[in-house]
Coordinates of C-alpha atoms in Angstrom, one line a residue:
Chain A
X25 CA 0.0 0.0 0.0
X26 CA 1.4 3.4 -1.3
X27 CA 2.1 6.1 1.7
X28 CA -0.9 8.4 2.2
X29 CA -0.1 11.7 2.4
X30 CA -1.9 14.2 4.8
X31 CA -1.8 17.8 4.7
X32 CA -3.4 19.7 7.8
X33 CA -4.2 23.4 7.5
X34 CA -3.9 25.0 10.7
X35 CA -5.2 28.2 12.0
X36 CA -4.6 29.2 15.8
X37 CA -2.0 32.0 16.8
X38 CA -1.2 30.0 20.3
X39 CA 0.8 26.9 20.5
X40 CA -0.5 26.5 24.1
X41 CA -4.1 26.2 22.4
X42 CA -6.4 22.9 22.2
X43 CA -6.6 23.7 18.6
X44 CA -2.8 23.0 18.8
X45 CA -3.1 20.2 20.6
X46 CA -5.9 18.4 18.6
X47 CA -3.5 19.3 15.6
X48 CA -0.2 17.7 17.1
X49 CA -2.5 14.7 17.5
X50 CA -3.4 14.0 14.1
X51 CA 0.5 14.7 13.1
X52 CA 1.7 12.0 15.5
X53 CA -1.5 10.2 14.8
X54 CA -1.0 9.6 11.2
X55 CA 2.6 9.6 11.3
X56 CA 2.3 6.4 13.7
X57 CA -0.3 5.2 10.7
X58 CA 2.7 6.0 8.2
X59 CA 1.3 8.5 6.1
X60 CA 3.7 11.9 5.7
X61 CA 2.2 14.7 6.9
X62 CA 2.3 18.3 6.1
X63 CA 1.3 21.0 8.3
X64 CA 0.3 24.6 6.6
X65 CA 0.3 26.3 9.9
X66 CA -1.5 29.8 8.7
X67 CA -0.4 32.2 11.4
X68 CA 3.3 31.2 11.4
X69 CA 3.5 31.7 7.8
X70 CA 2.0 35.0 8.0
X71 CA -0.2 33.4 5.4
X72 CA -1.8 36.7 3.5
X73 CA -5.3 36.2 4.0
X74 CA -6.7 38.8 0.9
X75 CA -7.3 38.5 -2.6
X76 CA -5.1 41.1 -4.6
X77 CA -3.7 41.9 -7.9
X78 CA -0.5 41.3 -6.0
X79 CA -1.4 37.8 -6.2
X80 CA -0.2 37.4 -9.6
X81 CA 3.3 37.9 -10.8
X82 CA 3.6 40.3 -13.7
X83 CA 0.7 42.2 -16.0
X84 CA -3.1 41.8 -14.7
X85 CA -5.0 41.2 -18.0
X86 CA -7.2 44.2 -17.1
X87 CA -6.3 46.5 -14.2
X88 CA -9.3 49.2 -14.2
X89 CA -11.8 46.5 -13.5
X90 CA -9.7 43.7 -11.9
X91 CA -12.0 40.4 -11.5
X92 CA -10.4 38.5 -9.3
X93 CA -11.2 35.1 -10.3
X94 CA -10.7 35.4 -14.1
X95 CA -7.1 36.8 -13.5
X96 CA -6.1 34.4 -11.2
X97 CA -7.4 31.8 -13.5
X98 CA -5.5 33.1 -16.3
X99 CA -2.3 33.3 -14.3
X100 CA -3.0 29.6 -12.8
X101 CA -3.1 28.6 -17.0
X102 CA 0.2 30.9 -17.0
X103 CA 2.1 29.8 -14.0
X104 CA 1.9 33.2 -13.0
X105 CA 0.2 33.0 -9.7
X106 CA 2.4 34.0 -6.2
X107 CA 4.9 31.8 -5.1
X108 CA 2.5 31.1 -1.8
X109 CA -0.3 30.2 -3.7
X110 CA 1.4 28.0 -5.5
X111 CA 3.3 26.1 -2.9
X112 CA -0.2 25.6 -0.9
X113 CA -1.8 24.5 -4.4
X114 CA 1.2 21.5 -4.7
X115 CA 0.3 20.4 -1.1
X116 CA -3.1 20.2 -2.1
X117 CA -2.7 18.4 -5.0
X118 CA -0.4 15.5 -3.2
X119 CA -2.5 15.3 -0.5
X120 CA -5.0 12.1 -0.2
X121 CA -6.8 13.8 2.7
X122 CA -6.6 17.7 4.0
X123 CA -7.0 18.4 7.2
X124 CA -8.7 22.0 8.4
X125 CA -8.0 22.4 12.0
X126 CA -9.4 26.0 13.5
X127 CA -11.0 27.5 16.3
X128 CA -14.8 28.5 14.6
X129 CA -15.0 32.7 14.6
X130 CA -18.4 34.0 14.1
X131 CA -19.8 30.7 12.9
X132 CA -17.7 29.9 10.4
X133 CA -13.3 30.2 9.6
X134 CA -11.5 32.5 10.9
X135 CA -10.1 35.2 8.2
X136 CA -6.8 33.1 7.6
X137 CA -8.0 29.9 6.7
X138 CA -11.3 31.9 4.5
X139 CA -8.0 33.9 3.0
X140 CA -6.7 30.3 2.5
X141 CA -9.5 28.9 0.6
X142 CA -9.9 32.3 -1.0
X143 CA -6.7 32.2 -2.6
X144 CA -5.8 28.6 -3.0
X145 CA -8.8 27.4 -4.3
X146 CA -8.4 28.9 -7.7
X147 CA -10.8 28.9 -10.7
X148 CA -8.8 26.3 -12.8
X149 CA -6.9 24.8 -10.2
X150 CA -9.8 23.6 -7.7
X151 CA -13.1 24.3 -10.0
X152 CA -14.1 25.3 -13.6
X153 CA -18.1 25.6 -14.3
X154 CA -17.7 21.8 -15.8
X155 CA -15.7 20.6 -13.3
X156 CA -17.3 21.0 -9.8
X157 CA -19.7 19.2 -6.9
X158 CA -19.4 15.0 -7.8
X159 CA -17.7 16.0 -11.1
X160 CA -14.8 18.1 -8.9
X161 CA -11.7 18.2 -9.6
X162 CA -10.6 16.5 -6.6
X163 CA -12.9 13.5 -7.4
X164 CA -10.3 12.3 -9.3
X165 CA -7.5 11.1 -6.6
X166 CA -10.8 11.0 -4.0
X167 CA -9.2 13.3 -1.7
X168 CA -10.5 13.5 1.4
X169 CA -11.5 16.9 3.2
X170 CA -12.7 17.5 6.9
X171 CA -13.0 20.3 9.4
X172 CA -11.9 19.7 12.8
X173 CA -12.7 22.8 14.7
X174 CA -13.7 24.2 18.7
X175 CA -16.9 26.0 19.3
X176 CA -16.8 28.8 21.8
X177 CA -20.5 27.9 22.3
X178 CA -22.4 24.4 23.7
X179 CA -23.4 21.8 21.7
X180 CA -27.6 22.5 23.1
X181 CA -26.7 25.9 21.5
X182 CA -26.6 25.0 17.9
X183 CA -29.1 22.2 17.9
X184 CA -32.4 22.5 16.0
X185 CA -34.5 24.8 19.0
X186 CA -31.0 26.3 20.1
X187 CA -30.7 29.6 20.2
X188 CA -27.4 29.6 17.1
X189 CA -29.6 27.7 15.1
X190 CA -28.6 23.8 13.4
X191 CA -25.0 23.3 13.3
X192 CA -26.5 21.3 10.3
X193 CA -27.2 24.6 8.6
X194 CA -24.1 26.4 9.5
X195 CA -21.9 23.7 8.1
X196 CA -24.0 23.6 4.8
X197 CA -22.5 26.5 3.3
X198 CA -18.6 25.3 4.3
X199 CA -19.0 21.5 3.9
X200 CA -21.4 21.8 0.3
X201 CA -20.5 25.4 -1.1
X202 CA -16.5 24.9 -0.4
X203 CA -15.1 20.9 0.0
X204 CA -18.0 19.3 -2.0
X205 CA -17.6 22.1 -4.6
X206 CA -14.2 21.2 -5.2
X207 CA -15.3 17.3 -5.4
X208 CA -13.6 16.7 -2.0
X209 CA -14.8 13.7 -0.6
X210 CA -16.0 15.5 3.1
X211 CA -15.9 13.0 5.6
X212 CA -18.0 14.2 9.1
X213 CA -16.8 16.7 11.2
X214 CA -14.8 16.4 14.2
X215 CA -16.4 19.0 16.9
X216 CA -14.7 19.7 20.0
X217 CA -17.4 21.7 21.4
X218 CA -16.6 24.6 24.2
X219 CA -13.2 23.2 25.3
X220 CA -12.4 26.6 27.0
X221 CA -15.2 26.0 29.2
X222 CA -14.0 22.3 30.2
X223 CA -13.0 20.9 33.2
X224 CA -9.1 19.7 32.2
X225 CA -10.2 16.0 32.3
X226 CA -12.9 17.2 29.6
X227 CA -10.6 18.3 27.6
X228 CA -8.3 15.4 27.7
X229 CA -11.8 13.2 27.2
X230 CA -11.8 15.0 23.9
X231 CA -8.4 15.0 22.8
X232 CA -9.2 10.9 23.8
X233 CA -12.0 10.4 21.4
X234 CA -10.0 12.4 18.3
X235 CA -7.0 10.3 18.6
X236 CA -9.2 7.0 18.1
X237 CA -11.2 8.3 15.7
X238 CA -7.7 9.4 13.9
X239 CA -6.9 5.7 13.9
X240 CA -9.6 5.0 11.3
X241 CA -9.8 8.3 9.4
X242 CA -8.7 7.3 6.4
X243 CA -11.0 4.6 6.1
X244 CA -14.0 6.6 7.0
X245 CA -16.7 6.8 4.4
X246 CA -17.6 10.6 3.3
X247 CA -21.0 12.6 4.2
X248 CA -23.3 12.3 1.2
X249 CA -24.5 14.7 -1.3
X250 CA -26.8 14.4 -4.7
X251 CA -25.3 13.6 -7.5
X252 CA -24.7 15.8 -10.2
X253 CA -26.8 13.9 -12.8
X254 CA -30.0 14.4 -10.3
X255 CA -29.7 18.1 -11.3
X256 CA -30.3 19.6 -14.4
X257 CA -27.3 20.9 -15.6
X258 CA -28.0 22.5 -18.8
X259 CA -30.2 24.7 -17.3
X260 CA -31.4 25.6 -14.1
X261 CA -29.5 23.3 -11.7
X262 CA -32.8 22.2 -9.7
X263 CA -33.0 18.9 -9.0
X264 CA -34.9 17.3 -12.1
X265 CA -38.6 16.8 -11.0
X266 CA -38.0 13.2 -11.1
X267 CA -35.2 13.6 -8.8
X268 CA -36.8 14.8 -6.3
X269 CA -38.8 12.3 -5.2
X270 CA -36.1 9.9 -5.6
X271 CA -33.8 11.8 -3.2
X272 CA -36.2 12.4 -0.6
X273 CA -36.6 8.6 -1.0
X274 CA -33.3 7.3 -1.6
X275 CA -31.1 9.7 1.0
X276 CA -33.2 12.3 2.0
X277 CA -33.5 15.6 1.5
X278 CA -29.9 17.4 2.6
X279 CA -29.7 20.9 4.8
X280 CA -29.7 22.9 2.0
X281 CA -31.0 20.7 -0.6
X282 CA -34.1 20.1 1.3
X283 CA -36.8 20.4 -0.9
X284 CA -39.0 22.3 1.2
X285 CA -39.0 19.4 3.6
X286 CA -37.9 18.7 7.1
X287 CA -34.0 18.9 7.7
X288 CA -32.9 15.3 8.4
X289 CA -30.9 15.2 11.8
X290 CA -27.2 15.3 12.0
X291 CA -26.9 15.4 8.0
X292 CA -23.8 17.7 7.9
X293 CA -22.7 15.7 10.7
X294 CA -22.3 11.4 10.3
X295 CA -22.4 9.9 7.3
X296 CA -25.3 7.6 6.2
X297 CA -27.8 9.4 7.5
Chain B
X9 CA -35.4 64.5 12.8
X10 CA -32.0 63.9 13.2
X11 CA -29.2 63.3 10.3
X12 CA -29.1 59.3 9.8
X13 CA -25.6 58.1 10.1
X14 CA -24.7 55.3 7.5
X15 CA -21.5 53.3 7.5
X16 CA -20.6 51.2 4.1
X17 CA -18.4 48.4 4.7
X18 CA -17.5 47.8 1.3
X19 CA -15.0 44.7 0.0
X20 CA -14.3 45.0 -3.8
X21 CA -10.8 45.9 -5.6
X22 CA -12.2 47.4 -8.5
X23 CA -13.5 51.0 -9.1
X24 CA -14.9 49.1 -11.9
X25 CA -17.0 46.8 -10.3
X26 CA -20.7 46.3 -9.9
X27 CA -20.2 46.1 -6.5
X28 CA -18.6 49.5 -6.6
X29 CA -21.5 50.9 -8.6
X30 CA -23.5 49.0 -6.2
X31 CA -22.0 50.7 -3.3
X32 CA -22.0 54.5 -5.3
X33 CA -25.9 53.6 -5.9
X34 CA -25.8 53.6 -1.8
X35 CA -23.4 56.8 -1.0
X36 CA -25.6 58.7 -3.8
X37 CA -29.2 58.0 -2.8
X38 CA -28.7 58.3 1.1
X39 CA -26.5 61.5 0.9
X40 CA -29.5 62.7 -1.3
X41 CA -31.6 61.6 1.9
X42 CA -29.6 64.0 4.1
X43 CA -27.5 60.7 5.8
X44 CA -24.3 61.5 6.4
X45 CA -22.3 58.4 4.7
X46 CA -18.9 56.9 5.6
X47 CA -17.3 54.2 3.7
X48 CA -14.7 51.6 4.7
X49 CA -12.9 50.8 1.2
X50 CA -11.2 47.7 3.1
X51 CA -8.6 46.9 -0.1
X52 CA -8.1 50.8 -0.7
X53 CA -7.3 51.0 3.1
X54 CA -5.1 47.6 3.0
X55 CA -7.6 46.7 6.1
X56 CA -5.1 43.7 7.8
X57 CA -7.8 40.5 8.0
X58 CA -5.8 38.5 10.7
X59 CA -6.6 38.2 14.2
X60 CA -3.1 38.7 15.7
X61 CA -1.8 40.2 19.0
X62 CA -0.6 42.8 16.4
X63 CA -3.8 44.1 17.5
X64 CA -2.7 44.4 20.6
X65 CA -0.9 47.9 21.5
X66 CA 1.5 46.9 24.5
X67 CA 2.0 43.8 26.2
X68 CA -0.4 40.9 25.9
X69 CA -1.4 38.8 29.3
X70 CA -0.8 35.3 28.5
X71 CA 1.4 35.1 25.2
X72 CA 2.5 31.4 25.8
X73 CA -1.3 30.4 25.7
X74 CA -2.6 33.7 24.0
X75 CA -6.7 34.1 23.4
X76 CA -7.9 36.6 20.9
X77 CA -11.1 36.8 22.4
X78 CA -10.2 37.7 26.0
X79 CA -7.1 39.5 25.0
X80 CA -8.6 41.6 23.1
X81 CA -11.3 42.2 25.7
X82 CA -8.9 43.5 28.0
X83 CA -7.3 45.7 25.3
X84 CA -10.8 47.4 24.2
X85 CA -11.3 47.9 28.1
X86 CA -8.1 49.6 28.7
X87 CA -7.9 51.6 25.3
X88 CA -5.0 49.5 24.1
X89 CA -6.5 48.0 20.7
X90 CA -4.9 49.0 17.3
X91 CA -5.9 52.2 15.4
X92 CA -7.7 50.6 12.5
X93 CA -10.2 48.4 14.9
X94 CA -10.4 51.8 16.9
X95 CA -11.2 54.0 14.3
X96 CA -14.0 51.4 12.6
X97 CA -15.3 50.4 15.9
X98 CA -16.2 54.6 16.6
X99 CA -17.7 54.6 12.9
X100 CA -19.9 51.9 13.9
X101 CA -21.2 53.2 17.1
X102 CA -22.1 56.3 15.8
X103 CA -23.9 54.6 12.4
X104 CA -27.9 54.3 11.8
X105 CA -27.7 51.6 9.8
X106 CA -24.7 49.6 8.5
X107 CA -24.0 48.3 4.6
X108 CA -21.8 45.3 3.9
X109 CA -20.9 45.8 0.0
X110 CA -19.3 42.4 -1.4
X111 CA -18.8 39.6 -3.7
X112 CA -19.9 36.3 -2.0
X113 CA -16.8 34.6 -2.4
X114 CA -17.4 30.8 -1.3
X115 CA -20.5 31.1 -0.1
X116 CA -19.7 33.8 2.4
X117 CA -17.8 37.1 2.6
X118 CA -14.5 37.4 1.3
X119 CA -11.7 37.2 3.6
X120 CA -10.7 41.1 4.2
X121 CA -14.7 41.3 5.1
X122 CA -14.5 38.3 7.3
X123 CA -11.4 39.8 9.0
X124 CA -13.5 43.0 9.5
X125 CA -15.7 41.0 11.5
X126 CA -13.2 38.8 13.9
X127 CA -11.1 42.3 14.4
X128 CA -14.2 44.8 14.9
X129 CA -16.5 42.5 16.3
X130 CA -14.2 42.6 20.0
X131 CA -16.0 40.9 23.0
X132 CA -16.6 43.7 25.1
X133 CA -17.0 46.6 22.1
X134 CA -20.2 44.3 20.4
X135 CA -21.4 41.4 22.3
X136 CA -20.9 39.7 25.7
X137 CA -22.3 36.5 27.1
X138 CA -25.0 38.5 28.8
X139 CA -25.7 40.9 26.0
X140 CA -26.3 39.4 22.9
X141 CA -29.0 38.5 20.2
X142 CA -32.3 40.1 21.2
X143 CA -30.1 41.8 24.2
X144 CA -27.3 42.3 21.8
X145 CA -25.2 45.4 22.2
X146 CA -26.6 47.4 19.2
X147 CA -29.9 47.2 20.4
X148 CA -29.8 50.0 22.1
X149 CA -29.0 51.9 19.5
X150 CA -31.3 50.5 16.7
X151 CA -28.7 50.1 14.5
X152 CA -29.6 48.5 11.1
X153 CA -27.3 46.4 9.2
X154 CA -27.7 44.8 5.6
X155 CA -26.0 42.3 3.5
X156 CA -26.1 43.7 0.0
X157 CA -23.9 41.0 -2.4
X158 CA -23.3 39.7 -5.8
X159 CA -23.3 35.9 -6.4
X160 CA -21.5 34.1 -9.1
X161 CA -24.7 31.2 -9.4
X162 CA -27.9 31.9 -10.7
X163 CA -31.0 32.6 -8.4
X164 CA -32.2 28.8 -9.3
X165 CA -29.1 27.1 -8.2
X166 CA -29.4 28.8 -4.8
X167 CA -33.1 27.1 -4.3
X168 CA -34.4 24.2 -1.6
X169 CA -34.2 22.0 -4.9
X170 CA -30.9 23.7 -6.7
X171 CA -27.0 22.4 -6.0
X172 CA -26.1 25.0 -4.3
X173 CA -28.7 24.5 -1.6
X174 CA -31.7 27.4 -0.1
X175 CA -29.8 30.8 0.4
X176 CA -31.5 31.2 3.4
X177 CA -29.0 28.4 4.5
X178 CA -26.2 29.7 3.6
X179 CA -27.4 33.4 5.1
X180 CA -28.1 31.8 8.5
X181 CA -24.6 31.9 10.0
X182 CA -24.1 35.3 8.7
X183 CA -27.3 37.0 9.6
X184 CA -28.4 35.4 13.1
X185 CA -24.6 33.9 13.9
X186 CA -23.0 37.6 13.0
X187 CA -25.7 40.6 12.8
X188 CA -28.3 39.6 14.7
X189 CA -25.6 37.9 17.2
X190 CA -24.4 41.8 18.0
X191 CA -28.2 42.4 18.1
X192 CA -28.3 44.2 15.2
X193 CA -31.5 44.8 13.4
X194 CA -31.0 42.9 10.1
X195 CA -32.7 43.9 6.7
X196 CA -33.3 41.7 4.0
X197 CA -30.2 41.3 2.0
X198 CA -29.8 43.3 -1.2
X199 CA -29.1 40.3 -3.6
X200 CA -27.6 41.1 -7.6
X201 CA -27.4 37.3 -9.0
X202 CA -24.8 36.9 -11.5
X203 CA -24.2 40.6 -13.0
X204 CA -21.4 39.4 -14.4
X205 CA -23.4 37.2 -16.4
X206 CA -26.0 39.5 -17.2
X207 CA -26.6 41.9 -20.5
X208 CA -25.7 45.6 -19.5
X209 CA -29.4 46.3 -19.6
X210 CA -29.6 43.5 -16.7
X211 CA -27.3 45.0 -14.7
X212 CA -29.1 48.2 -15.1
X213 CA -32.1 47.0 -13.9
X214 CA -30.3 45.6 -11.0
X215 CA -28.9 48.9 -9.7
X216 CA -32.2 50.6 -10.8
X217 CA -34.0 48.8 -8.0
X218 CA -31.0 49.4 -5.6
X219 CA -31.7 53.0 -6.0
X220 CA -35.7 52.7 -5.7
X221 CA -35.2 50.0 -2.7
X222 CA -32.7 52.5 -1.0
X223 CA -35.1 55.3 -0.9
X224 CA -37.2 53.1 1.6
X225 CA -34.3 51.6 3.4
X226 CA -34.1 53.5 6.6
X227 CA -37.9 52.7 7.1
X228 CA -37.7 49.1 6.5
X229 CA -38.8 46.7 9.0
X230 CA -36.0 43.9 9.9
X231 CA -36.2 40.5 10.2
X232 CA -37.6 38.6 13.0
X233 CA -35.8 36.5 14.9
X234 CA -37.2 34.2 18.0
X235 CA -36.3 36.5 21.1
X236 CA -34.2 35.5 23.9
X237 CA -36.8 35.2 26.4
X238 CA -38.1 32.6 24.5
X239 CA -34.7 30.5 25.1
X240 CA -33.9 28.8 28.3
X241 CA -31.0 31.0 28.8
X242 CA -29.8 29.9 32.1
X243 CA -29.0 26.5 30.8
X244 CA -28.9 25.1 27.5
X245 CA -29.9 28.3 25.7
X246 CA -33.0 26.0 23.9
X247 CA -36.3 27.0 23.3
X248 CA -38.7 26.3 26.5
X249 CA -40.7 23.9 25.4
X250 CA -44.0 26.3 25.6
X251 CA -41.9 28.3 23.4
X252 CA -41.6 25.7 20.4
X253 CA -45.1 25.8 19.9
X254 CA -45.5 29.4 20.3
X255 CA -42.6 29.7 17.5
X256 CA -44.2 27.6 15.5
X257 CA -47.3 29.1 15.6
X258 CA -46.7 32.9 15.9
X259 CA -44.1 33.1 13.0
X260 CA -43.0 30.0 12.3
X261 CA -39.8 28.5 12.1
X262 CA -36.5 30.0 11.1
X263 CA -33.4 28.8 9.1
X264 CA -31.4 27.8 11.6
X265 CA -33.8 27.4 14.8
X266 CA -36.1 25.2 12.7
X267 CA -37.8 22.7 15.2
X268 CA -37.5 19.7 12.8
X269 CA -39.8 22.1 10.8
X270 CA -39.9 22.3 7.3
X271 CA -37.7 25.8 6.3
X272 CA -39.8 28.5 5.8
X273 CA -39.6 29.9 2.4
X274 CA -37.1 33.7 2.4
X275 CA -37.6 33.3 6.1
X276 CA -33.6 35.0 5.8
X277 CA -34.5 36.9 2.7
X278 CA -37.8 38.7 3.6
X279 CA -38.9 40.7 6.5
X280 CA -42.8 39.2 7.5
X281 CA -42.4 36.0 6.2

């Protein structure tokens, strides 16, 4: 069996952090499962977290209206693109399963790791209009994708009657409109919920219950997500009207593909459900 | 009546833009309205996205285990935070009503605008564990915020049945888990789908509703969310189970605190729905 190879995208400032910890985890973790591992660790780099012309080396194609995904695309095709873009894109590419470890700000990334995805992810490299959702361009070598992240907040808190709303319906937008996007296979999340509010023997509880999980990883099957053949693609990119019923039936509806029905529970969340 | 104070947080490159004639629309209408009107041009101002202890003016308390959240709190509370996060953080307590100008970039904002957010937003200056959501900080004040964005994706993709999921999904995290968070009054969001893919005359029509929308704006009513006294907030911050019903009933379920309800349809995209 060929060596997998692991990349983990980090993003706390604090080596004394739990995000740090649950990040030097997976390293040893994996390393003990002999895969090579990688660690983009975003605040050390001083990763730049904005999209700018500066982004691409030599002439933009049209500087008085700039569009930042067309030139980037165009230097991408051109090998043009910043030597830290293109580094993290290599990574990327090698990787059989990318990690996203990060303390959740404001319900989502913090501004690194979106400047990360932001900048990495570019049109070309990670998505064309062709290639994207179950025809992504990571479908290919299957490459695996999953956030591991801290809440500041309790779990009650983002539960269907909590007051933050579904964590189902926050992780829509991340896990569907980023890492399914790109055809990563997204395998469930792994939550560590209000760690800063643990006892320490909570803490370690957690940290516990990653590192076993860690042992199977790579053989963890991914969330699921509707093909692209249920849509119609030419057009409108609704489910087809025979679809629907078939995916209500067959998987049920998702959190954001829901059909105007009830959100299944915990579909962001564990696969198979 | 007094002068209206509007700040426009606006996140584009181009001059060229449609979000920059998007965000002109905005300066021109409400100046016409007597509002006094400040903009934030993050790129022009180079606006630094990462939470760092940059941020920081002096010495931080714990830098072997530092905490952005609570080291910043203690900055904000002795004056000691950066310039920048200063000087926005006075523009937004004196502002009526607050304009985010972007591109969705990955389903969200782009990164400078999500830095705006994790630097600005300081626990302490905008929300606290006691004073948030329906007792959030900017309550007092009545200050109105809006999302107003362009999408790459067609209206239909962005459907309960279309591949990129119900936008009132993806708006969830931003408008309860940021705006309303800081208890902001949230307006609808001022979405332009696609201009870039639309005829000239499209794009016109766009901005000509901008301008006939922003003659109303300051008079809209927000959105509702479910308010705090309706959560248990001593304990697992869920709704009391007499409130469920009541939720259900009065105005039905939201986006995100959806009760194993069916989503409402624009429950995150009109006000009285």
């Amino acid at each position: 069996l060929a060596e997998k190879k692991v990349l983990i995208v980090y993003a706390h400032q604090s080596a004394g952090s739990f995000s740090a910890a649950a990040k030097e985890a997976a390293v040893e973790v994996l390393k003990s499962k002999d895969c090579s591992v990688k660690v983009s660790d975003l605040y050390a780099m001083k990763f730049k977290a904005t999209a700018t012309a500066e982004d691409i080396t030599g002439e933009v194609k049209n500087s008085e209206h700039f569009r930042y995904a067309e030139e980037t695309k165009l230097a991408w095709d051109e090998g043009r693109l910043s030597a830290d873009i293109t580094e993290e894109q290599r990574k990327l590419q090698e990787a059989d399963l990318v990690i996203f470890q990060f303390p959740m700000y404001w319900f989502t990334v913090p501004a690194i790791l979106k400047g990360w995805f932001d900048r990495v992810l570019t049109l070309g490299f990670a998505f064309t209009k062709e290639k994207r959702y179950s025809n992504g361009i990571f479908k290919v070598n299957k490459t695996k994708a999953l956030l591991s992240f801290t809440t500041g907040s309790q779990e009650t808190m983002f539960s269907p009657t909590g007051i933050n709303g579904d964590m189902n319906v926050t992780l829509w937008p991340l896990q569907n409109g980023i890492l399914h996007y790109c055809g990563f296979q997204v395998l469930a999340p792994q939550i560590f919920w209000a760690p800063a509010d643990a006892a320490p023997e909570g803490r370690s509880a957690m940290l516990a219950a990653w590192n076993t999980r860690l042992q199977g990883l790579l053989d963890e099957k991914p969330l699921f997500y509707a093909p692209m053949d249920y849509f119609d693609c030419e057009n409108s990119f609704q489910l087809k009207p025979e679809s629907v019923e078939k995916c209500v039936k067959e998987f049920g509806p998702t959190a954001g593909t829901h059909c105007g029905k009830p959100l299944p529970p915990n579909n962001q969340m564990k696969a198979g459900v």
